[in-house]
mmCIF file of C-alpha atoms (C1' of nucleotides) in Angstrom:
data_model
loop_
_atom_site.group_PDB
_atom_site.id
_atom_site.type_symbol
_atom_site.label_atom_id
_atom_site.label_comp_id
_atom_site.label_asym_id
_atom_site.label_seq_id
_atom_site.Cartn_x
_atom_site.Cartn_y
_atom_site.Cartn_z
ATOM 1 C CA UNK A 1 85.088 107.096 84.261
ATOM 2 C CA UNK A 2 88.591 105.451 85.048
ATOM 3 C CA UNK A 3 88.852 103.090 87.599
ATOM 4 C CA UNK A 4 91.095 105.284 89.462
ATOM 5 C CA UNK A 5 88.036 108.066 89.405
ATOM 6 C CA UNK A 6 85.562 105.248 90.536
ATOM 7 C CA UNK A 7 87.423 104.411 92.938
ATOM 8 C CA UNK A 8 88.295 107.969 94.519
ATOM 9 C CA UNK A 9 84.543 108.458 94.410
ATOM 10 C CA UNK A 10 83.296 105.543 96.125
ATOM 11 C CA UNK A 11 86.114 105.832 99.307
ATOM 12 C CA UNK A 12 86.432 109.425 99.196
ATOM 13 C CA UNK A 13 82.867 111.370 98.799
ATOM 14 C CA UNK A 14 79.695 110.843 99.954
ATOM 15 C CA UNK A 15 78.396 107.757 98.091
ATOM 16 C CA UNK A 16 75.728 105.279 98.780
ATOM 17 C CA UNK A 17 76.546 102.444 100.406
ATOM 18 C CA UNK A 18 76.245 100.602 97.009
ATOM 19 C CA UNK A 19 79.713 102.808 96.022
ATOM 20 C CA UNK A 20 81.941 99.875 96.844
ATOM 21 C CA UNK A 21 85.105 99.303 95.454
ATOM 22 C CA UNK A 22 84.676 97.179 92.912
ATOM 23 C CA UNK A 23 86.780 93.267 93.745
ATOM 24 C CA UNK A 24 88.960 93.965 91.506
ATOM 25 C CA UNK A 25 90.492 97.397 92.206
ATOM 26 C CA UNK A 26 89.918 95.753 95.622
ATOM 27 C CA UNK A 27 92.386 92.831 94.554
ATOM 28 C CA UNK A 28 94.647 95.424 93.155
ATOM 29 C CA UNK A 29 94.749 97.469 96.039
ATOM 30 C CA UNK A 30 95.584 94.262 98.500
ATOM 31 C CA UNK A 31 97.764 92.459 96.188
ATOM 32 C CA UNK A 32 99.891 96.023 96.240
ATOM 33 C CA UNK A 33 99.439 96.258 100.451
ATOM 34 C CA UNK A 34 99.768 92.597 101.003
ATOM 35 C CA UNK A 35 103.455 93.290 99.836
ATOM 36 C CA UNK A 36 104.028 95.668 101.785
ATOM 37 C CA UNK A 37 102.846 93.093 104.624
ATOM 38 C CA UNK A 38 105.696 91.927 105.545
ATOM 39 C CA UNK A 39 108.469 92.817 108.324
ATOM 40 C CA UNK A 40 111.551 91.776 106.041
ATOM 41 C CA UNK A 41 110.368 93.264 102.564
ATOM 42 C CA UNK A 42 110.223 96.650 104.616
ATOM 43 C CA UNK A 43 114.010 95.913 106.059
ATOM 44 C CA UNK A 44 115.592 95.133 101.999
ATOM 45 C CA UNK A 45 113.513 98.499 101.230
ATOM 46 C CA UNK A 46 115.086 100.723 104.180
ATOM 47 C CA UNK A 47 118.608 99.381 103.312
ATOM 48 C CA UNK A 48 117.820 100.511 99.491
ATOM 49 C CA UNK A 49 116.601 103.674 101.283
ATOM 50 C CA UNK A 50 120.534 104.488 101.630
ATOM 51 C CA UNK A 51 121.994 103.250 98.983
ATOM 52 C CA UNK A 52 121.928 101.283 95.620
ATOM 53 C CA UNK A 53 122.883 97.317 97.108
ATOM 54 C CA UNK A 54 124.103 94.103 95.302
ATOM 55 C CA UNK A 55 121.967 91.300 96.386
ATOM 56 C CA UNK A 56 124.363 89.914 98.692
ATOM 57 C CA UNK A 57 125.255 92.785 100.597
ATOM 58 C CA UNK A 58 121.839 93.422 100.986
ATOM 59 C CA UNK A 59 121.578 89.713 101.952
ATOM 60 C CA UNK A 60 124.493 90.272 104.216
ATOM 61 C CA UNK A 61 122.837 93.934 105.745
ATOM 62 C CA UNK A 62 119.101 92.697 106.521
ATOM 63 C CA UNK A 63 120.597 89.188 107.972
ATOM 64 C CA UNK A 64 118.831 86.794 105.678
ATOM 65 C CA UNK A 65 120.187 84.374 102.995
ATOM 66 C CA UNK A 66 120.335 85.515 99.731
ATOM 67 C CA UNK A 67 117.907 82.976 98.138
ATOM 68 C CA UNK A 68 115.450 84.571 100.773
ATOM 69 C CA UNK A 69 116.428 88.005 99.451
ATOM 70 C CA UNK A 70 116.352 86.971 95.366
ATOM 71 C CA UNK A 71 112.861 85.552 96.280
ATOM 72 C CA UNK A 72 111.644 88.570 97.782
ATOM 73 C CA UNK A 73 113.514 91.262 95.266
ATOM 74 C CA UNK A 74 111.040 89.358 92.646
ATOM 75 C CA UNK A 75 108.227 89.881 94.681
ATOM 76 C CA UNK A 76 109.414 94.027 94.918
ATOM 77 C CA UNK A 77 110.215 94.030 91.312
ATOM 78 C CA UNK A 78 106.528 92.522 90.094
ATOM 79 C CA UNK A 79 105.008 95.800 91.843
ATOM 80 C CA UNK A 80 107.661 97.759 90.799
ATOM 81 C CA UNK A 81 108.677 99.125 94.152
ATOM 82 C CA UNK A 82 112.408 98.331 93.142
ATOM 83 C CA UNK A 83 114.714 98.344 89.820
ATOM 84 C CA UNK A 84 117.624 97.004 89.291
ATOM 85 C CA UNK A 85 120.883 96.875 87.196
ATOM 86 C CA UNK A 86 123.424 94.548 86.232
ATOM 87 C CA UNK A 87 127.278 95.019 86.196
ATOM 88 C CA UNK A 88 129.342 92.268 85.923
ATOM 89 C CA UNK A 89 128.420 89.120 88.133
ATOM 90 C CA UNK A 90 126.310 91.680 90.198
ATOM 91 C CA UNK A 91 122.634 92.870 90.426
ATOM 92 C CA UNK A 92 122.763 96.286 91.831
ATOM 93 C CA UNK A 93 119.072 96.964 93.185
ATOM 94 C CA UNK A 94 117.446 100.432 94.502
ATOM 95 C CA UNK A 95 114.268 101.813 95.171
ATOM 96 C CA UNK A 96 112.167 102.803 92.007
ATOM 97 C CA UNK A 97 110.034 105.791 93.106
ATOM 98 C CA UNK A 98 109.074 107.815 96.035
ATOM 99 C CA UNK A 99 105.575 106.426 96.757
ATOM 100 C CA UNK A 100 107.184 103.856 99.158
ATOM 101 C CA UNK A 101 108.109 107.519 101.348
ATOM 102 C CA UNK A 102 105.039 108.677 101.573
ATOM 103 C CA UNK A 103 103.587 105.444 102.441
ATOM 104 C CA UNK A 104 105.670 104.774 105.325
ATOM 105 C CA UNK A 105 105.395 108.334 106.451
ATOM 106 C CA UNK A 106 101.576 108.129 106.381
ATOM 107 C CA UNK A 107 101.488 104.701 108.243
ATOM 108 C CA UNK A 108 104.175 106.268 110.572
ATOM 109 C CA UNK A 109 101.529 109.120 111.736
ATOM 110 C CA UNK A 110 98.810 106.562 112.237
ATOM 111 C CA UNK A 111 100.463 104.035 114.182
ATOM 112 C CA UNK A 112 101.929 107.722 116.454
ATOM 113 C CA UNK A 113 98.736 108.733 116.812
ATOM 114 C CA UNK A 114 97.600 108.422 119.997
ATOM 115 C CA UNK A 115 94.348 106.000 120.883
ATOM 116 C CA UNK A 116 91.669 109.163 120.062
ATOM 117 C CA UNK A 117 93.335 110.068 117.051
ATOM 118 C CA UNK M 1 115.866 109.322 119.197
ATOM 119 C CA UNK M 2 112.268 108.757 118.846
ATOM 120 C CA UNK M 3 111.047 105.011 117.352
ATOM 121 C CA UNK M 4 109.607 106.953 114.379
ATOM 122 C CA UNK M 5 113.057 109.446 113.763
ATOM 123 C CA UNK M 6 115.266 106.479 114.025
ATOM 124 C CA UNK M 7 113.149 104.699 111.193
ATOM 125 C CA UNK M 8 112.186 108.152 108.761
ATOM 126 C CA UNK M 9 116.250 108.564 109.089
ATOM 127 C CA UNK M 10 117.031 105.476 107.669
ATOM 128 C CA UNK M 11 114.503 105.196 105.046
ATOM 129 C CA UNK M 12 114.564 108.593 104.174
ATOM 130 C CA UNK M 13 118.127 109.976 103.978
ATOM 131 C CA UNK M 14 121.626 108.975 102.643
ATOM 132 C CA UNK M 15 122.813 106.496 105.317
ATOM 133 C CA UNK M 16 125.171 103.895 105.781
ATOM 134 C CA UNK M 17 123.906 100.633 104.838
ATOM 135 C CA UNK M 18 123.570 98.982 108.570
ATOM 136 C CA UNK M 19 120.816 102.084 109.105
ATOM 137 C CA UNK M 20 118.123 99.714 108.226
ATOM 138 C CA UNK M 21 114.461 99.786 110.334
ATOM 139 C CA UNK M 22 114.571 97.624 113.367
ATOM 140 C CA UNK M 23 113.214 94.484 113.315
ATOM 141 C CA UNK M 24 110.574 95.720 115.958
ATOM 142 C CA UNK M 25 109.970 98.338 113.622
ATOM 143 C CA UNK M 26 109.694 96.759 110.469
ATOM 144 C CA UNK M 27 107.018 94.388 112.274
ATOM 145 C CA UNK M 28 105.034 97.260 112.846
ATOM 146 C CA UNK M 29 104.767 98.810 109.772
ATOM 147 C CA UNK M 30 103.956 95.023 108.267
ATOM 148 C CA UNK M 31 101.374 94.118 110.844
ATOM 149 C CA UNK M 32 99.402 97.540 109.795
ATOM 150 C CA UNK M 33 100.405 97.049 105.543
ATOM 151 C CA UNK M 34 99.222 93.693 105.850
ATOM 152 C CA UNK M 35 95.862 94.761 107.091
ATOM 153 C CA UNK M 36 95.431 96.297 103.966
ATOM 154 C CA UNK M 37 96.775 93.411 102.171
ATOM 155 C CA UNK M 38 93.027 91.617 102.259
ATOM 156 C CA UNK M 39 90.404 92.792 99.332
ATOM 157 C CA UNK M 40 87.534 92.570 101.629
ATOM 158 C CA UNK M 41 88.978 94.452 104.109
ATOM 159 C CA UNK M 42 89.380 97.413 101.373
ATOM 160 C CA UNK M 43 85.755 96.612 100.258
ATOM 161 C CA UNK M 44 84.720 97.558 103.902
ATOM 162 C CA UNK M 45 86.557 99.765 104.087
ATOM 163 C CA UNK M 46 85.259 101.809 101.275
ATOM 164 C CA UNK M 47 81.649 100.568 101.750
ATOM 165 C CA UNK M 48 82.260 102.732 104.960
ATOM 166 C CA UNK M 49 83.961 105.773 103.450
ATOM 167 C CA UNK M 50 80.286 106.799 102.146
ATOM 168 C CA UNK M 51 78.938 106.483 105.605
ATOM 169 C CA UNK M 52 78.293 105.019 108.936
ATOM 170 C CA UNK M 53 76.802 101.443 108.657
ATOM 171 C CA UNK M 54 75.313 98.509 111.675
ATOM 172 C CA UNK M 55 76.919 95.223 110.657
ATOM 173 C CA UNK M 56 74.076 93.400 108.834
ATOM 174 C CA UNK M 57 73.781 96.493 106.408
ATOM 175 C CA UNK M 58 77.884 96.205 105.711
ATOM 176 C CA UNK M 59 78.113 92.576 104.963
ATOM 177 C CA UNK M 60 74.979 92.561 102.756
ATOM 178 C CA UNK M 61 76.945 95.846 101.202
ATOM 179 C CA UNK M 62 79.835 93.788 100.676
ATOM 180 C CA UNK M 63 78.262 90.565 100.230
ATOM 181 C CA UNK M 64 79.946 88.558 103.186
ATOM 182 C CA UNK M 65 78.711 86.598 105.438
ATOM 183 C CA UNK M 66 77.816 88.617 109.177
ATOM 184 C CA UNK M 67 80.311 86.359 110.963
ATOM 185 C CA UNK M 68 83.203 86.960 108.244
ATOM 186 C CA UNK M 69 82.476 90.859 108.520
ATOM 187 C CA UNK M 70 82.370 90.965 112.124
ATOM 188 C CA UNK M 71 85.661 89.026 112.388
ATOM 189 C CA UNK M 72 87.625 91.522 109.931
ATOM 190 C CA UNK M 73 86.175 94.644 111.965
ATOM 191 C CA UNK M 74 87.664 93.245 114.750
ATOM 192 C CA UNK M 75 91.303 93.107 112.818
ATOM 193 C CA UNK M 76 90.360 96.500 110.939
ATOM 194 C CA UNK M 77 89.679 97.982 115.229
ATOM 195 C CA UNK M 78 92.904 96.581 116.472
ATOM 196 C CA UNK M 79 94.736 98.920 113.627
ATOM 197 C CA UNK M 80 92.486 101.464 114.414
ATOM 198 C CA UNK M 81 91.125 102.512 111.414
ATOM 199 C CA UNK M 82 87.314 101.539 112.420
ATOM 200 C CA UNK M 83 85.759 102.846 115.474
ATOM 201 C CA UNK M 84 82.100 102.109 116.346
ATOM 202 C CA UNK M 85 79.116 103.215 118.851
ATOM 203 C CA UNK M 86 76.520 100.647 119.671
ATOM 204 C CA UNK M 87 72.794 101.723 119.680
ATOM 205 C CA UNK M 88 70.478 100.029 120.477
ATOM 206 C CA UNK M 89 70.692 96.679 119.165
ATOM 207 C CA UNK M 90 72.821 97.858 116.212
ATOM 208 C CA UNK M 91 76.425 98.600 116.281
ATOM 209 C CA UNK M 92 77.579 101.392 114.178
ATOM 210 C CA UNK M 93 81.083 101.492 112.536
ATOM 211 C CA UNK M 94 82.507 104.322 110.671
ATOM 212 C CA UNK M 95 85.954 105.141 109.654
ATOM 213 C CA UNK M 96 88.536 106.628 112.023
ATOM 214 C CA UNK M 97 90.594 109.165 110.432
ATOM 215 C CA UNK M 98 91.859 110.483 107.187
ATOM 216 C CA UNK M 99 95.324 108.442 106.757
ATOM 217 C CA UNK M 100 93.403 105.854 105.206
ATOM 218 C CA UNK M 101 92.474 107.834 102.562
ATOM 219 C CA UNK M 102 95.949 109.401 102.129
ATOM 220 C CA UNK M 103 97.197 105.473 101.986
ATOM 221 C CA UNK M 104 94.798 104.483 99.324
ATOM 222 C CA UNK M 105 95.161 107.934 96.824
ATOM 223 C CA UNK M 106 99.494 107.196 97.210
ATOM 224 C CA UNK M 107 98.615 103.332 96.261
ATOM 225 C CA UNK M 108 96.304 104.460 93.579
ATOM 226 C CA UNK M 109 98.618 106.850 92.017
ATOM 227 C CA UNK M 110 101.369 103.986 92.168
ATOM 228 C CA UNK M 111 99.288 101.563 90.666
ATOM 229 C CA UNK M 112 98.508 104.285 87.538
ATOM 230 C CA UNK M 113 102.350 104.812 86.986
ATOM 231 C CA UNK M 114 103.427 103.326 83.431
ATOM 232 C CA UNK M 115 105.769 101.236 83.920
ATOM 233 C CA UNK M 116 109.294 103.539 83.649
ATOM 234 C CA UNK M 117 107.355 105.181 86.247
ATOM 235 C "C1'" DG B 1 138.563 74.432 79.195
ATOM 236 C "C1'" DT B 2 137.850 74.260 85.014
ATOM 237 C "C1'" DG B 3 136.579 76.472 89.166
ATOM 238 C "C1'" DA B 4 134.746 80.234 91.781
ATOM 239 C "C1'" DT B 5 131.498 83.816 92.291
ATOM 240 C "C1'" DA B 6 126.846 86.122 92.107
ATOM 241 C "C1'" DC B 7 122.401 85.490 91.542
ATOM 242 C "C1'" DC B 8 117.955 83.109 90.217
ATOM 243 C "C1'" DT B 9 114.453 79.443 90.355
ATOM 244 C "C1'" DG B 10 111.290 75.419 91.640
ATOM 245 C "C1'" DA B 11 109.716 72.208 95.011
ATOM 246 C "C1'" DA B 12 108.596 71.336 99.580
ATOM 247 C "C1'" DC B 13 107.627 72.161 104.229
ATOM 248 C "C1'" DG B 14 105.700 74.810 108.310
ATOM 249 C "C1'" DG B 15 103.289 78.653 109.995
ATOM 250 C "C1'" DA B 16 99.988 82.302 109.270
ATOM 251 C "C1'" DT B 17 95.371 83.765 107.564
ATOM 252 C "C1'" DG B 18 90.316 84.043 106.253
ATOM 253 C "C1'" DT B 19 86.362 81.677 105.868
ATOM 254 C "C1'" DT B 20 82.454 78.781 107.640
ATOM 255 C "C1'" DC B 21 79.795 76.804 111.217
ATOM 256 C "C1'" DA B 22 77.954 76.465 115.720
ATOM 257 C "C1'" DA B 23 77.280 78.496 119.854
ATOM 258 C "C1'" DG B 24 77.386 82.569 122.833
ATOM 259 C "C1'" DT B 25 76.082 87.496 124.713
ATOM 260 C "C1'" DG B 26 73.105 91.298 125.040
ATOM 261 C "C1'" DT B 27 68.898 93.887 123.610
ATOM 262 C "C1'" DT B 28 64.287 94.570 122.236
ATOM 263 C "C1'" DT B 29 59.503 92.880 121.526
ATOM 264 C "C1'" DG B 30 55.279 90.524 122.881
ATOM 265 C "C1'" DC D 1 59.093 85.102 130.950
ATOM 266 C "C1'" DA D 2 60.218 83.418 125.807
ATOM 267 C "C1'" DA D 3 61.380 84.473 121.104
ATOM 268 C "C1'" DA D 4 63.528 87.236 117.668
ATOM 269 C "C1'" DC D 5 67.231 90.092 116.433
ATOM 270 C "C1'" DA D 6 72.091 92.046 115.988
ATOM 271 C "C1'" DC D 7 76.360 91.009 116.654
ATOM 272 C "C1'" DT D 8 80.514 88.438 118.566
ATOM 273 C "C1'" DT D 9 83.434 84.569 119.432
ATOM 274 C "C1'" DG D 10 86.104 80.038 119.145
ATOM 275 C "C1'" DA D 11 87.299 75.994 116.636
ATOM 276 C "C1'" DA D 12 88.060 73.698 112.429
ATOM 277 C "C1'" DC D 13 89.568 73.612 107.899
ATOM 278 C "C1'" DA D 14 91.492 75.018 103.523
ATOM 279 C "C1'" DT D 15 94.419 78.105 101.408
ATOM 280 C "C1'" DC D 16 98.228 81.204 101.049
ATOM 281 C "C1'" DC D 17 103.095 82.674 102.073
ATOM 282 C "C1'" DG D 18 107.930 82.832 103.162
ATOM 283 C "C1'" DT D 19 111.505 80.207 104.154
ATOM 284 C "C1'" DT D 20 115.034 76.501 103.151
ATOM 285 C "C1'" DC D 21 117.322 73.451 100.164
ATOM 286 C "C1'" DA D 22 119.015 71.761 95.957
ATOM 287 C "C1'" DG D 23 120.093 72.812 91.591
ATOM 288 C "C1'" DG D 24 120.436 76.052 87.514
ATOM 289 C "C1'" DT D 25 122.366 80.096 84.597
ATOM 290 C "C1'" DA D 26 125.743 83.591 83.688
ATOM 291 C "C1'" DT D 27 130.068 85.946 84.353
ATOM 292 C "C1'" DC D 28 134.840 86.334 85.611
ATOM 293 C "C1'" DA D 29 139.652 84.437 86.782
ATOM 294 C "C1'" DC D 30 142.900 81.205 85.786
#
DNA sequence: GTGATACCTGAACGGATGTTCAAGTGTTTG
DNA sequence: CAAACACTTGAACATCCGTTCAGGTATCAC
């Protein structure tokens, strides 16, 4: 079974309680969320929403300094939520796939929902 | 325009680059991502996918302490996605709805990707 | 070559976070 | 009533995280 599998199983069917994630698809998992866990990662990844951005226009557009920004493009890069390019003295950055949609959609609905949702 | 319509537009669609998520809304979306950005939490979590469970029951499930369970339930009620009925002496928590689910199968699938995914 | 530009990196500092421990509330049992 | 049980809560403490700051690399203009 792949871990994916076991994990599907164990938070998606009707397991016994011993069908726990296992810690380290449970790392995984927060290591990937924890990055999304933070107010100004999700501001650099809505201004890639609209376009492909050189780090300090992005810098510029989200109102941080561009070390900030380099710092946390590294952090988007190591779980691949971003890819970049270079041209020239720039380092063009965008978005790298649409999972980062859906995720914000989903979280959108939840935190609409009202209380007895 | 809606909190949620202003934000979907500018992470969704082709806009200009100051069409980034508020800073009220970006907090949002981090405060509930970063709820999922703890392993135990998503070891609760899934311990509670398979069914309802009383407190002692979870942390032994999970091997935490009672105190350190009880404490994350409370951060895992604020966002919502626990709810609970007390019986007796025993207080019952089971998931609340389905986005959680949704959240961790998009993660999952992310996390599979190769990497020119 | 020198200087300017664009970006990256490492150390350090301050604030946030998760655990433990001790004490508290409420419920059931004898 | 007292004692045991199930769970919650607040404070303390250690760790983690994101920023700033200073300095580094690479490219372009002159």
């Amino acid at each position: 079974m792949s871990d994916s599998e076991e994990a599907i199983q164990a938070i998606g069917e009707n397991a016994p309680v011993s069908e726990i994630l296992s810690v380290e698809k449970a790392q995984r998992m927060a290591e990937f969320f924890g990055v999304l866990g933070d107010p100004n990662r999700w501001r650099i990844l809505s201004a890639l929403a609209s376009r492909e951005l050189p780090v300090g226009e992005l810098a510029e557009a989200v109102e941080m300094s561009e070390s900030a920004v380099s710092h946390q493009l590294r952090v988007l890069r190591t779980m691949r939520l971003v890819s970049y390019r270079k041209r020239g003295r720039n380092v063009y950055y965008c978005l790298k796939d649409k999972h980062i949609f859906n995720l914000y959609q989903e979280a959108s609905e939840h935190l609409d929902e009202p209380d007895d949702g």
